[in-house]
Amino acid sequence: MTAGAIDLSVQIGALTLANPVSTASGTYGKGLEFQPFYDVSRLGSVVVKTITTEARAGNPPPRLAELPGGLLNSIGLPNPGVEAYIETYLPKLRSLGSPLIINIAGHSVDDFGVLAARFAREDGIAAFELNMSCPNVASGLDYSTQPKVARQVLERVRGETDLPLIAKLSPNVTDIRPIGEAVVEGGADAISAINTLVGMLVDWRRRRPVLGRGYGGVSGPCIKPIALRMVRLLFETVDVPIVGIGGIQDADDAMDFLVAGASVIQVGTANYYRPTAALDILEGLPERIAALGATSVREIVGTLQMP
Amino acid sequence: MSDTQSTLLAPVCMEGEILENRQVTPVTWIMKIHAPDAAPRMRAGQFVNLATSVDIVPLLRRPMSIHRVVQHMGVATGFCVLYDVIGPGTRNLHAMKKGQRIGFIGPLGNSITVPDGATRAVLIAGGVGVGPIKFVAEALLAMGMRHITVAYGSRDSDHCVPVKEVAPDGCRVLVCTDDGSVGRKGFVTEFVTDEITRGRLTPNDYVFTCGPVAMFRAVRDLLLPHGIPAEAATEEYMGCGFGVCFGCPLRQRQPDGSVEYKLCCVDGCLFPLDTLVFEGDPA
Ligand SMILES: Cc1cc2nc3c(=O)[nH]c(=O)nc-3n(C[C@H](O)[C@H](O)[C@H](O)COP(=O)(O)OP(=O)(O)OC[C@H]3O[C@@H](n4cnc5c(N)ncnc54)[C@H](O)[C@@H]3O)c2cc1C
Ligand SMILES: Cc1cc2nc3c(=O)[nH]c(=O)nc-3n(C[C@H](O)[C@H](O)[C@H](O)COP(=O)(O)O)c2cc1C
Ligand code: FES
């Protein structure tokens, strides 16, 4: 099998994506920022930064701190709010040429519905990703730590749109499986996992946390093992595609996630230090899939043999 | 700006060959990188984000001002950065050898805005804030500006970059150190006071400043009563350098009096000094 003949297409609900490579919300800006580096339209999809109903200024600095192989952040979802976003940015985003996945976060169950309804009136949106799990805003975790509330969010949004819904879950739970089951019952077409892991860094000399807001979320290569396990658990539990996220920086990382059970992978923190990571991954997939003797991505998804 | 113009100025993400990496003080180095695709796009005041490791420690790139653009027979072929070795990233940088390749993203950020009719400039640098000064001075000379004064202050002789690395020929360079081991003993702001007192710095002149926040604040307090505007090259901790992480906010006073977060990397890193709101300033 030659690498050129590999079928990279994947399915999320009714949506067919040309390939499984996507970008993690909050790490890809509006996508436009990457156009100087490569042709963004080659990616299977693009997920933009979380949008909320009202404008948010974001958290006080410092918002970022490095750790070995990882990053701690407390950005706080700065964004201009839904109306300004639609007016100012959406027209430009339609020109990206890659299916656009809008990521929304509500302060209440109802907010999620309001946001979805507003965006659903606009053209050029391929799917929604529901950020039910941002650790950096008050109550941000609630929607994906309690199965009942998680299900309500999905039901509320499902009532507003027929577009595919991807529920993005938090890893900061004892067991992610019941949450996964709840969002699928609520109407999710796919599940994204994982968002960042809550954490903190301390400057003992100043007796202060390093981040301006104290706690933050850990991302980057160091969280990959945790993400892989959660993707596997979800793959074994629910019957919808899994979007794997967490520390993916090269094609081998991406393959690990696909084999573990992800149908789509998102590149996050790596976009900062290797801006071409997503494209490099896309170009590295066919030969690796061929090396497994397969002819399509779909054939390898979840083929991990657990002991 | 036309589309072709903006494409020509857009940043690139690539590797360049290290042509030189030399020590200029016990803690300061200058690295010269061959980058013929990127160098013609570079404007004074801009920065690059350097990959200091091919591994994941340190994970993030390190932002550095463009110290100089290298010209070969009138064509820009590369650039230099001037850096202090202070932590893991810059330690990696100083260990890199001629012939090695280094990843960079750039040019990033905005470039200097010199008001029409300005015939004099004062460039004020504190510590490693001397990084962008040479490029700025060269750009001003190229615009035909004749009277350029560089006021440069550092801690002591171990941190004081030699004058020939600070500014091109044709500039007046005033040097001071905190302990008096090189140049005048005292702070760089004393030179600014002198220039104002002697009528050599007025609201029609161009002022550029780069250094620690304490210096920004002192310079601002000196210039403000005289209505002298200045452009400040700011530094914030950066995740990406090109506007996607929202990790590099600083506070800026808006025309309506409100204070907003701006991104150091894409809204700056140059801002009008009197609009910046520093930690501890009255809200
Ligand atoms: C736009 C811009 C231009 C810069 N230009 C230059 C330059 O020309 N020459 C130069 O030597 N340095 C410059 N810096 C600062 C430089 O990026 C830091 O010194 C470098 O990132 C330190 O990395 P490190 O791993 O060696 O040290 P780290 O261990 O990361 O840091 C050591 C210390 O430096 C502080 N620090 C780290 N990153 C920054 C930062 N981005 N800004 C301010 N302080 C920081 C840390 O808080 C810590 O106290 C610039 C920074 C910015 C944002
Ligand atoms: C600086 C930063 C900002 C982020 N902002 C968002 C966001 O706005 N919405 C969201 O759903 N996830 C956000 N995330 C989480 C990422 O999308 C991703 O789930 C997480 O970082 C794990 O992937 P990674 O290790 O590849 O970065 C953010 C992550 C980082 C590092
Ligand atoms: S450094 Fe990422 S937005 Fe400025």
PDB file of C-alpha atoms in Angstrom, chain A residues 26-29 33-34 36-37 49 57-61 63-64 66 69-71 75 78 221 249 271-275, chain B residues 10-13 54-62 105 236-240 242-249 261 263:
ATOM      1  CA  GLY A  26      -7.732  28.609  22.391  1.00  0.00           C
ATOM      2  CA  THR A  27      -4.474  27.525  20.818  1.00  0.00           C
ATOM      3  CA  TYR A  28      -5.255  28.443  17.245  1.00  0.00           C
ATOM      4  CA  GLY A  29      -6.593  31.963  17.659  1.00  0.00           C
ATOM      5  CA  GLU A  33      -2.854  33.864  12.307  1.00  0.00           C
ATOM      6  CA  PHE A  34      -1.500  30.621  10.839  1.00  0.00           C
ATOM      7  CA  PRO A  36       1.403  33.047   6.840  1.00  0.00           C
ATOM      8  CA  PHE A  37       2.890  29.683   7.870  1.00  0.00           C
ATOM      9  CA  LYS A  49     -11.190  30.094  20.509  1.00  0.00           C
ATOM     10  CA  ALA A  57     -11.365  40.809  29.190  1.00  0.00           C
ATOM     11  CA  GLY A  58      -9.576  37.721  30.445  1.00  0.00           C
ATOM     12  CA  ASN A  59      -7.648  37.070  33.642  1.00  0.00           C
ATOM     13  CA  PRO A  60      -4.935  39.219  35.224  1.00  0.00           C
ATOM     14  CA  PRO A  61      -1.339  38.402  34.214  1.00  0.00           C
ATOM     15  CA  ARG A  63      -1.454  34.092  32.485  1.00  0.00           C
ATOM     16  CA  LEU A  64       1.181  31.550  31.465  1.00  0.00           C
ATOM     17  CA  GLU A  66       6.181  26.874  31.696  1.00  0.00           C
ATOM     18  CA  GLY A  69       7.287  19.526  28.871  1.00  0.00           C
ATOM     19  CA  GLY A  70       4.181  21.509  29.630  1.00  0.00           C
ATOM     20  CA  LEU A  71       2.403  24.786  30.122  1.00  0.00           C
ATOM     21  CA  ILE A  75      -6.186  32.924  30.221  1.00  0.00           C
ATOM     22  CA  PRO A  78     -10.958  36.690  26.560  1.00  0.00           C
ATOM     23  CA  PRO A 221       3.315  16.876  26.067  1.00  0.00           C
ATOM     24  CA  GLN A 249       2.945  17.561  18.780  1.00  0.00           C
ATOM     25  CA  ASN A 271       0.789  25.346  17.836  1.00  0.00           C
ATOM     26  CA  TYR A 272       2.671  27.855  19.982  1.00  0.00           C
ATOM     27  CA  TYR A 273       6.130  26.378  19.777  1.00  0.00           C
ATOM     28  CA  ARG A 274       5.774  24.559  16.434  1.00  0.00           C
ATOM     29  CA  PRO A 275       3.315  26.629  14.433  1.00  0.00           C
TER      30      PRO A 275
ATOM     31  CA  ALA B  10       4.105  38.635   7.111  1.00  0.00           C
ATOM     32  CA  PRO B  11       6.168  36.516   9.499  1.00  0.00           C
ATOM     33  CA  VAL B  12       7.778  33.269   8.439  1.00  0.00           C
ATOM     34  CA  CYS B  13       8.364  30.156  10.522  1.00  0.00           C
ATOM     35  CA  VAL B  54      14.531  20.906  19.592  1.00  0.00           C
ATOM     36  CA  ASP B  55      13.377  19.030  22.660  1.00  0.00           C
ATOM     37  CA  ILE B  56      10.420  19.938  24.906  1.00  0.00           C
ATOM     38  CA  VAL B  57      12.454  21.617  27.650  1.00  0.00           C
ATOM     39  CA  PRO B  58      12.151  24.541  27.505  1.00  0.00           C
ATOM     40  CA  LEU B  59       8.878  24.055  25.703  1.00  0.00           C
ATOM     41  CA  LEU B  60       8.237  27.597  24.523  1.00  0.00           C
ATOM     42  CA  ARG B  61      10.271  29.748  22.181  1.00  0.00           C
ATOM     43  CA  ARG B  62      12.032  32.821  23.516  1.00  0.00           C
ATOM     44  CA  ILE B 105       9.318  32.904  13.794  1.00  0.00           C
ATOM     45  CA  GLU B 236       5.733  40.347  28.542  1.00  0.00           C
ATOM     46  CA  TYR B 237       6.018  36.626  29.065  1.00  0.00           C
ATOM     47  CA  MET B 238       4.980  35.110  25.718  1.00  0.00           C
ATOM     48  CA  GLY B 239       3.439  31.785  24.765  1.00  0.00           C
ATOM     49  CA  CYS B 240       3.353  32.141  20.994  1.00  0.00           C
ATOM     50  CA  PHE B 242       1.842  35.867  17.115  1.00  0.00           C
ATOM     51  CA  GLY B 243      -1.457  36.507  18.837  1.00  0.00           C
ATOM     52  CA  VAL B 244      -3.027  33.108  19.391  1.00  0.00           C
ATOM     53  CA  CYS B 245      -2.491  32.267  23.076  1.00  0.00           C
ATOM     54  CA  PHE B 246      -3.608  35.544  24.719  1.00  0.00           C
ATOM     55  CA  GLY B 247      -0.856  34.970  27.242  1.00  0.00           C
ATOM     56  CA  CYS B 248       0.952  38.317  26.965  1.00  0.00           C
ATOM     57  CA  PRO B 249      -1.479  41.014  28.104  1.00  0.00           C
ATOM     58  CA  TYR B 261      -5.728  44.587  28.102  1.00  0.00           C
ATOM     59  CA  LEU B 263      -1.458  41.868  23.597  1.00  0.00           C
TER      60      LEU B 263
END
